[in-house]
Amino acid sequence: MIPAELDAVRGRLEDFAGEVFTSFSRREQRLNGGLYLRGLMLDGRRKSMQPMAERLSVDHQRLQQFVTSSTWDYAAVRRRLVARAVEVVAPEAFVLDDTGHLKDGDASPGVARQYTGTAGKVTNCQIAVSVHAVTDTCSAALDWRLFLPESWDDDCAVGAEAERIAARRARCAIPAEEGHRPKWQLALEILDELAAWGHIPAVVTGDAGYGDNTTFRLELTRRDLPYVLAAKGSTSAYPSDAMPATAPYSGQGRRPAPRYQDKPSTLRDLAITAGRSSLRQVTWRQGTKKTQGNPTAKMRSRFLAMRVRPANRDIPRTDDGSLPEVWLLAEWPPHQPEPTDYWLSSLPDHTPIRKLVRLAKIRWRIEHDYRELKTGLGLTHFEGRSFAGWHRHVTLVSAAHLFLTELRLTSPKTPGAA
């Protein structure tokens, strides 16, 4: 937004900041919070401290002190943001994902050479895990965690290496309780925090990095959180009608327990066995790209949905030794020799295929969010070195994004509406 456009919504922005920054103890903090939001939303390639300060005509140390060394609690701000975002979005699902922040050097917290889908390769970056409230028409980032690789956890090293890591952690003021944890565990921590704030999703969705993790799926089930998660075709499973059998008792030793007699198949093989005759064409939303063959820009493809029993030694069996059933959803587009995408879902067995498809595909919103958060609002531009500073920056970026989302929903012609 140019200054004149931002001035036109200044009253709304002040009201918004007044609500989400209620937890700030000092008036100066509230003023600086609103100032930082304006800096993030003003036009400009970089949204780091110096260029934002120049555009705002203030001393950049004012912004730097507010984010890096002030004492305000970013979790308290997030709690207010989450309540407002859930009310505004009225989410059909919570979508979880992670995204890479490309970085130079190794001083920023969590930076390491690691794989990120953002670049599609191993590169020097930070990785953030986030959960978003989504519908097909709008979405908002709710909560964040910064992933710390093992190279940032002195408990994962010994001797001189552990001392080096401890010194680097101290420079970034990383709390002692923050160590290396897998991304799926960070996602669970976010969902638990949101639940503690009173926000429980109707369904959780995510990509195969989460869906292929048996422990993650089990933890969602333990929390009574239904899911629709992408999975790989190589994931092992039995058809729903496969049942364990008990071998005859020989009269000696322990009586045999019920066991599946055959090896499990894969999601790919189960879908191919079901065949093209099981496919249904499903339209899940209206797109924007009209073509001669699709003048209405409908998003549609062919899918099959069937009940299966994922097979893994860690999955608890029922009393009769059987594995629990879930949905297998597979997309098999025309002219393709086999399915191209797979999902597992714990939604009830009477769930219509159209609903399964719509929820499986709703993840597109998170890519929309990441694009706006990064390119428009400077999510990846923070140059500070402190752990708390990074969390404060992404919290303020999320606040700016929510404000622009509200503008789009209530005043879609307003310049800058997300």
Tab-separated table of C-alpha atoms in Angstrom, residues 91-381:
chain	number	residue	atom	x	y	z
A	91	PRO	CA	-12.597	-22.153	9.385
A	92	GLU	CA	-13.657	-25.440	7.880
A	93	ALA	CA	-10.236	-26.889	8.726
A	94	PHE	CA	-6.873	-26.141	10.265
A	95	VAL	CA	-4.082	-26.652	7.738
A	96	LEU	CA	-0.545	-27.324	8.944
A	97	ASP	CA	2.628	-26.975	6.929
A	98	ASP	CA	6.222	-25.748	7.107
A	99	THR	CA	8.098	-23.242	4.995
A	100	GLY	CA	11.722	-22.291	4.472
A	101	HIS	CA	13.268	-18.858	5.024
A	102	LEU	CA	16.441	-18.624	2.915
A	103	LYS	CA	19.282	-17.025	4.880
A	104	ASP	CA	22.935	-16.054	4.547
A	105	GLY	CA	25.375	-16.916	7.322
A	106	ASP	CA	24.685	-19.051	10.373
A	107	ALA	CA	23.958	-16.570	13.181
A	108	SER	CA	20.155	-16.392	12.946
A	109	PRO	CA	18.405	-18.909	15.238
A	110	GLY	CA	17.700	-22.254	13.591
A	111	VAL	CA	19.659	-21.523	10.405
A	112	ALA	CA	21.337	-24.607	8.929
A	113	ARG	CA	21.852	-26.394	5.651
A	114	GLN	CA	18.646	-28.409	5.402
A	115	TYR	CA	16.020	-29.407	2.878
A	116	THR	CA	13.136	-27.042	2.288
A	117	GLY	CA	10.339	-27.427	-0.216
A	118	THR	CA	10.483	-23.649	-0.711
A	119	ALA	CA	13.729	-24.068	-2.659
A	120	GLY	CA	13.218	-27.735	-3.549
A	121	LYS	CA	16.705	-28.588	-2.334
A	122	VAL	CA	19.106	-28.546	0.611
A	123	THR	CA	20.114	-24.949	1.274
A	124	ASN	CA	20.945	-22.514	4.064
A	125	CYS	CA	17.650	-21.602	5.692
A	126	GLN	CA	15.374	-21.391	8.691
A	127	ILE	CA	12.245	-23.567	8.716
A	128	ALA	CA	9.010	-22.506	10.361
A	129	VAL	CA	6.021	-24.721	11.158
A	130	SER	CA	2.624	-23.018	11.081
A	131	VAL	CA	-1.086	-23.787	11.444
A	132	HIS	CA	-3.690	-21.815	9.495
A	133	ALA	CA	-7.464	-21.420	9.723
A	134	VAL	CA	-8.898	-21.984	6.240
A	135	THR	CA	-11.947	-22.073	4.043
A	136	ASP	CA	-11.987	-22.087	0.249
A	137	THR	CA	-12.415	-18.308	0.231
A	138	CYS	CA	-10.148	-17.000	3.003
A	139	SER	CA	-7.512	-18.048	5.507
A	140	ALA	CA	-5.226	-16.740	8.245
A	141	ALA	CA	-2.047	-17.904	9.954
A	142	LEU	CA	-2.778	-18.763	13.582
A	143	ASP	CA	0.408	-19.932	15.285
A	144	TRP	CA	4.095	-20.606	14.606
A	145	ARG	CA	7.088	-22.603	15.792
A	146	LEU	CA	10.716	-22.221	14.688
A	147	PHE	CA	12.301	-25.579	13.869
A	148	LEU	CA	15.687	-26.087	15.548
A	149	PRO	CA	17.915	-28.660	13.802
A	150	GLU	CA	20.185	-30.899	15.844
A	151	SER	CA	23.044	-28.501	15.087
A	152	TRP	CA	21.235	-26.002	17.341
A	153	ASP	CA	20.722	-28.406	20.262
A	154	ASP	CA	23.713	-28.894	22.563
A	155	ASP	CA	22.026	-31.997	24.017
A	156	CYS	CA	22.595	-33.631	20.607
A	157	ALA	CA	26.389	-33.092	20.759
A	158	VAL	CA	29.293	-33.698	23.128
A	159	GLY	CA	32.528	-32.001	24.072
A	160	ALA	CA	33.724	-28.937	22.184
A	161	GLU	CA	30.849	-29.156	19.686
A	162	ALA	CA	28.278	-29.006	22.498
A	163	GLU	CA	30.057	-25.973	23.951
A	164	ARG	CA	30.048	-24.241	20.558
A	165	ILE	CA	26.327	-24.885	20.130
A	166	ALA	CA	25.603	-23.657	23.677
A	167	ALA	CA	27.473	-20.411	22.971
A	168	ARG	CA	25.539	-19.870	19.742
A	169	ARG	CA	22.238	-20.534	21.524
A	170	ALA	CA	23.177	-18.027	24.215
A	171	ARG	CA	23.843	-15.328	21.597
A	172	CYS	CA	20.345	-15.894	20.228
A	173	ALA	CA	18.788	-16.125	23.716
A	174	ILE	CA	17.152	-19.459	22.910
A	175	PRO	CA	15.300	-20.714	26.021
A	176	ALA	CA	16.729	-23.827	27.640
A	177	GLU	CA	13.510	-25.797	27.024
A	178	GLU	CA	13.670	-25.155	23.274
A	179	GLY	CA	15.598	-27.938	21.555
A	180	HIS	CA	15.480	-30.109	18.475
A	181	ARG	CA	12.052	-31.629	17.902
A	182	PRO	CA	10.675	-33.038	14.645
A	183	LYS	CA	8.304	-30.836	12.667
A	184	TRP	CA	5.322	-33.103	13.306
A	185	GLN	CA	5.858	-32.693	17.043
A	186	LEU	CA	5.975	-28.910	16.685
A	187	ALA	CA	2.681	-29.111	14.781
A	188	LEU	CA	1.141	-31.053	17.668
A	189	GLU	CA	2.403	-28.464	20.135
A	190	ILE	CA	0.693	-25.734	18.128
A	191	LEU	CA	-2.573	-27.690	17.996
A	192	ASP	CA	-2.367	-28.271	21.754
A	193	GLU	CA	-1.770	-24.563	22.372
A	194	LEU	CA	-4.719	-23.624	20.169
A	195	ALA	CA	-6.882	-26.142	22.032
A	196	ALA	CA	-5.803	-24.602	25.352
A	197	TRP	CA	-6.996	-21.266	23.952
A	198	GLY	CA	-10.361	-22.842	23.136
A	199	HIS	CA	-9.941	-23.470	19.393
A	200	ILE	CA	-10.377	-27.067	18.252
A	201	PRO	CA	-10.533	-27.729	14.503
A	202	ALA	CA	-13.288	-29.639	12.764
A	203	VAL	CA	-10.550	-31.396	10.793
A	204	VAL	CA	-6.764	-31.169	10.388
A	205	THR	CA	-5.150	-31.332	6.962
A	206	GLY	CA	-1.509	-31.471	5.883
A	207	ASP	CA	0.924	-32.821	3.322
A	208	ALA	CA	2.611	-36.216	3.193
A	209	GLY	CA	5.434	-35.040	5.419
A	210	TYR	CA	2.871	-35.284	8.209
A	211	GLY	CA	0.420	-37.833	6.792
A	212	ASP	CA	3.061	-40.531	6.307
A	213	ASN	CA	4.062	-40.301	9.963
A	214	THR	CA	2.173	-43.020	11.830
A	215	THR	CA	2.872	-41.497	15.244
A	216	PHE	CA	1.492	-38.149	14.142
A	217	ARG	CA	-1.738	-39.712	12.876
A	218	LEU	CA	-2.097	-41.697	16.105
A	219	GLU	CA	-1.556	-38.557	18.194
A	220	LEU	CA	-4.296	-36.740	16.268
A	221	THR	CA	-6.637	-39.666	16.891
A	222	ARG	CA	-5.731	-39.692	20.581
A	223	ARG	CA	-6.731	-36.021	20.702
A	224	ASP	CA	-10.023	-36.769	18.872
A	225	LEU	CA	-8.926	-34.576	15.959
A	226	PRO	CA	-10.193	-35.915	12.602
A	227	TYR	CA	-7.732	-35.564	9.741
A	228	VAL	CA	-7.377	-35.608	5.964
A	229	LEU	CA	-3.643	-36.011	5.344
A	230	ALA	CA	-1.717	-36.588	2.150
A	231	ALA	CA	0.227	-39.858	2.007
A	232	LYS	CA	2.600	-41.658	-0.315
A	233	GLY	CA	1.366	-44.437	-2.572
A	234	SER	CA	3.936	-46.733	-0.987
A	235	THR	CA	2.273	-46.518	2.436
A	236	SER	CA	1.331	-50.035	3.568
A	237	ALA	CA	-2.281	-51.001	4.240
A	238	TYR	CA	-4.791	-53.850	4.103
A	239	PRO	CA	-8.181	-53.674	2.404
A	240	SER	CA	-11.025	-53.089	4.825
A	241	ASP	CA	-12.319	-56.664	4.551
A	242	ALA	CA	-8.967	-58.189	5.583
A	243	MET	CA	-9.275	-59.679	9.048
A	244	PRO	CA	-6.760	-61.411	11.323
A	245	ALA	CA	-7.019	-65.130	11.968
A	246	THR	CA	-5.936	-67.194	14.950
A	247	ALA	CA	-3.751	-70.242	14.333
A	248	PRO	CA	-4.866	-73.518	15.997
A	249	TYR	CA	-3.597	-73.952	19.546
A	250	SER	CA	-1.010	-76.717	19.813
A	251	GLY	CA	-1.711	-77.277	23.479
A	252	GLN	CA	1.694	-76.001	24.592
A	253	GLY	CA	2.895	-72.525	25.546
A	254	ARG	CA	1.031	-69.314	25.079
A	255	ARG	CA	-2.132	-69.375	22.982
A	256	PRO	CA	-1.570	-67.681	19.592
A	257	ALA	CA	-2.968	-64.197	19.121
A	258	PRO	CA	-4.999	-63.175	16.066
A	259	ARG	CA	-2.709	-62.136	13.225
A	260	TYR	CA	-3.018	-61.059	9.624
A	261	GLN	CA	-1.908	-64.000	7.554
A	262	ASP	CA	-0.785	-62.075	4.468
A	263	LYS	CA	1.604	-59.195	4.023
A	264	PRO	CA	0.000	-55.759	3.641
A	265	SER	CA	-0.405	-54.153	0.256
A	266	THR	CA	0.229	-50.474	-0.569
A	267	LEU	CA	-2.179	-47.599	-1.109
A	268	ARG	CA	-1.148	-47.559	-4.770
A	269	ASP	CA	-1.847	-51.261	-5.275
A	270	LEU	CA	-5.167	-51.095	-3.427
A	271	ALA	CA	-6.313	-48.199	-5.608
A	272	ILE	CA	-5.217	-49.900	-8.833
A	273	THR	CA	-6.953	-53.116	-7.778
A	274	ALA	CA	-10.168	-51.165	-7.167
A	275	GLY	CA	-9.836	-50.034	-10.773
A	276	ARG	CA	-11.104	-47.230	-12.937
A	277	SER	CA	-14.673	-48.424	-12.496
A	278	SER	CA	-14.518	-47.102	-8.909
A	279	LEU	CA	-13.692	-43.561	-10.032
A	280	ARG	CA	-16.047	-40.624	-9.689
A	281	GLN	CA	-15.627	-37.187	-11.192
A	282	VAL	CA	-15.679	-34.560	-8.465
A	283	THR	CA	-15.648	-30.769	-8.663
A	284	TRP	CA	-14.247	-29.256	-5.480
A	285	ARG	CA	-14.138	-25.503	-6.142
A	286	GLN	CA	-14.270	-22.743	-8.720
A	287	GLY	CA	-10.883	-21.763	-10.086
A	288	THR	CA	-9.782	-18.628	-11.932
A	289	LYS	CA	-8.203	-19.996	-15.128
A	290	LYS	CA	-10.824	-20.431	-17.825
A	291	THR	CA	-9.975	-22.471	-20.895
A	292	GLN	CA	-11.817	-23.478	-24.033
A	293	GLY	CA	-12.346	-26.938	-22.573
A	294	ASN	CA	-13.331	-25.550	-19.159
A	295	PRO	CA	-15.042	-22.176	-19.662
A	296	THR	CA	-16.328	-22.082	-16.072
A	297	ALA	CA	-12.865	-22.729	-14.519
A	298	LYS	CA	-14.167	-25.575	-12.393
A	299	MET	CA	-11.537	-27.514	-10.457
A	300	ARG	CA	-12.360	-31.154	-11.072
A	301	SER	CA	-10.775	-34.551	-11.464
A	302	ARG	CA	-11.516	-38.238	-10.925
A	303	PHE	CA	-11.244	-39.863	-7.508
A	304	LEU	CA	-11.883	-43.099	-5.702
A	305	ALA	CA	-12.623	-43.436	-1.997
A	306	MET	CA	-12.395	-46.746	-0.177
A	307	ARG	CA	-11.971	-48.005	3.358
A	308	VAL	CA	-8.549	-49.426	4.227
A	309	ARG	CA	-6.551	-50.477	7.280
A	310	PRO	CA	-3.091	-48.830	7.433
A	311	ALA	CA	-0.513	-51.391	8.522
A	312	ASN	CA	2.254	-50.517	10.953
A	313	ARG	CA	3.515	-52.325	14.033
A	314	ASP	CA	2.984	-49.161	16.091
A	315	ILE	CA	-0.751	-48.982	15.373
A	316	PRO	CA	-2.754	-50.423	18.297
A	317	ARG	CA	-4.981	-53.380	17.428
A	318	THR	CA	-8.550	-53.830	18.582
A	319	ASP	CA	-9.533	-56.735	20.827
A	320	ASP	CA	-9.937	-59.064	17.844
A	321	GLY	CA	-6.486	-58.130	16.533
A	322	SER	CA	-7.760	-56.009	13.652
A	323	LEU	CA	-6.321	-52.684	12.569
A	324	PRO	CA	-8.599	-49.613	12.587
A	325	GLU	CA	-10.234	-48.479	9.354
A	326	VAL	CA	-9.726	-45.116	7.689
A	327	TRP	CA	-10.526	-43.612	4.314
A	328	LEU	CA	-8.159	-43.909	1.381
A	329	LEU	CA	-8.791	-41.149	-1.142
A	330	ALA	CA	-6.895	-41.347	-4.438
A	331	GLU	CA	-6.886	-38.942	-7.376
A	332	TRP	CA	-6.640	-40.639	-10.758
A	333	PRO	CA	-6.825	-38.015	-13.521
A	334	PRO	CA	-7.885	-38.949	-17.055
A	335	HIS	CA	-5.129	-40.261	-19.320
A	336	GLN	CA	-2.944	-41.173	-16.332
A	337	PRO	CA	-1.882	-44.838	-16.009
A	338	GLU	CA	-2.305	-44.813	-12.221
A	339	PRO	CA	-3.361	-42.483	-9.387
A	340	THR	CA	-1.220	-39.401	-8.858
A	341	ASP	CA	-2.116	-38.417	-5.278
A	342	TYR	CA	-3.241	-40.190	-2.116
A	343	TRP	CA	-4.772	-39.166	1.220
A	344	LEU	CA	-5.715	-40.939	4.442
A	345	SER	CA	-8.663	-39.661	6.471
A	346	SER	CA	-10.172	-40.564	9.828
A	347	LEU	CA	-13.499	-38.887	9.028
A	348	PRO	CA	-16.584	-41.092	9.619
A	349	ASP	CA	-17.326	-43.935	7.218
A	350	HIS	CA	-20.457	-42.166	5.915
A	351	THR	CA	-18.516	-39.075	4.764
A	352	PRO	CA	-19.390	-38.190	1.127
A	353	ILE	CA	-16.536	-38.348	-1.363
A	354	ARG	CA	-17.148	-34.731	-2.359
A	355	LYS	CA	-16.390	-33.612	1.206
A	356	LEU	CA	-13.260	-35.750	1.360
A	357	VAL	CA	-12.000	-34.248	-1.898
A	358	ARG	CA	-12.788	-30.671	-0.914
A	359	LEU	CA	-10.924	-31.018	2.389
A	360	ALA	CA	-8.008	-32.823	0.761
A	361	LYS	CA	-7.658	-29.983	-1.742
A	362	ILE	CA	-8.188	-27.118	0.718
A	363	ARG	CA	-4.459	-27.017	1.435
A	364	TRP	CA	-4.035	-24.645	-1.528
A	365	ARG	CA	-4.957	-21.808	0.827
A	366	ILE	CA	-1.779	-22.194	2.854
A	367	GLU	CA	0.357	-21.659	-0.248
A	368	HIS	CA	-1.709	-18.534	-0.888
A	369	ASP	CA	-0.946	-17.376	2.668
A	370	TYR	CA	2.776	-18.082	2.427
A	371	ARG	CA	2.988	-16.132	-0.821
A	372	GLU	CA	1.305	-13.079	0.685
A	373	LEU	CA	3.162	-13.335	3.998
A	374	LYS	CA	6.546	-13.595	2.280
A	375	THR	CA	6.330	-11.400	-0.798
A	376	GLY	CA	3.908	-8.776	0.458
A	377	LEU	CA	4.559	-8.549	4.190
A	378	GLY	CA	8.179	-9.543	4.718
A	379	LEU	CA	7.785	-12.777	6.655
A	380	THR	CA	11.312	-13.856	5.706
A	381	HIS	CA	12.960	-10.426	5.954
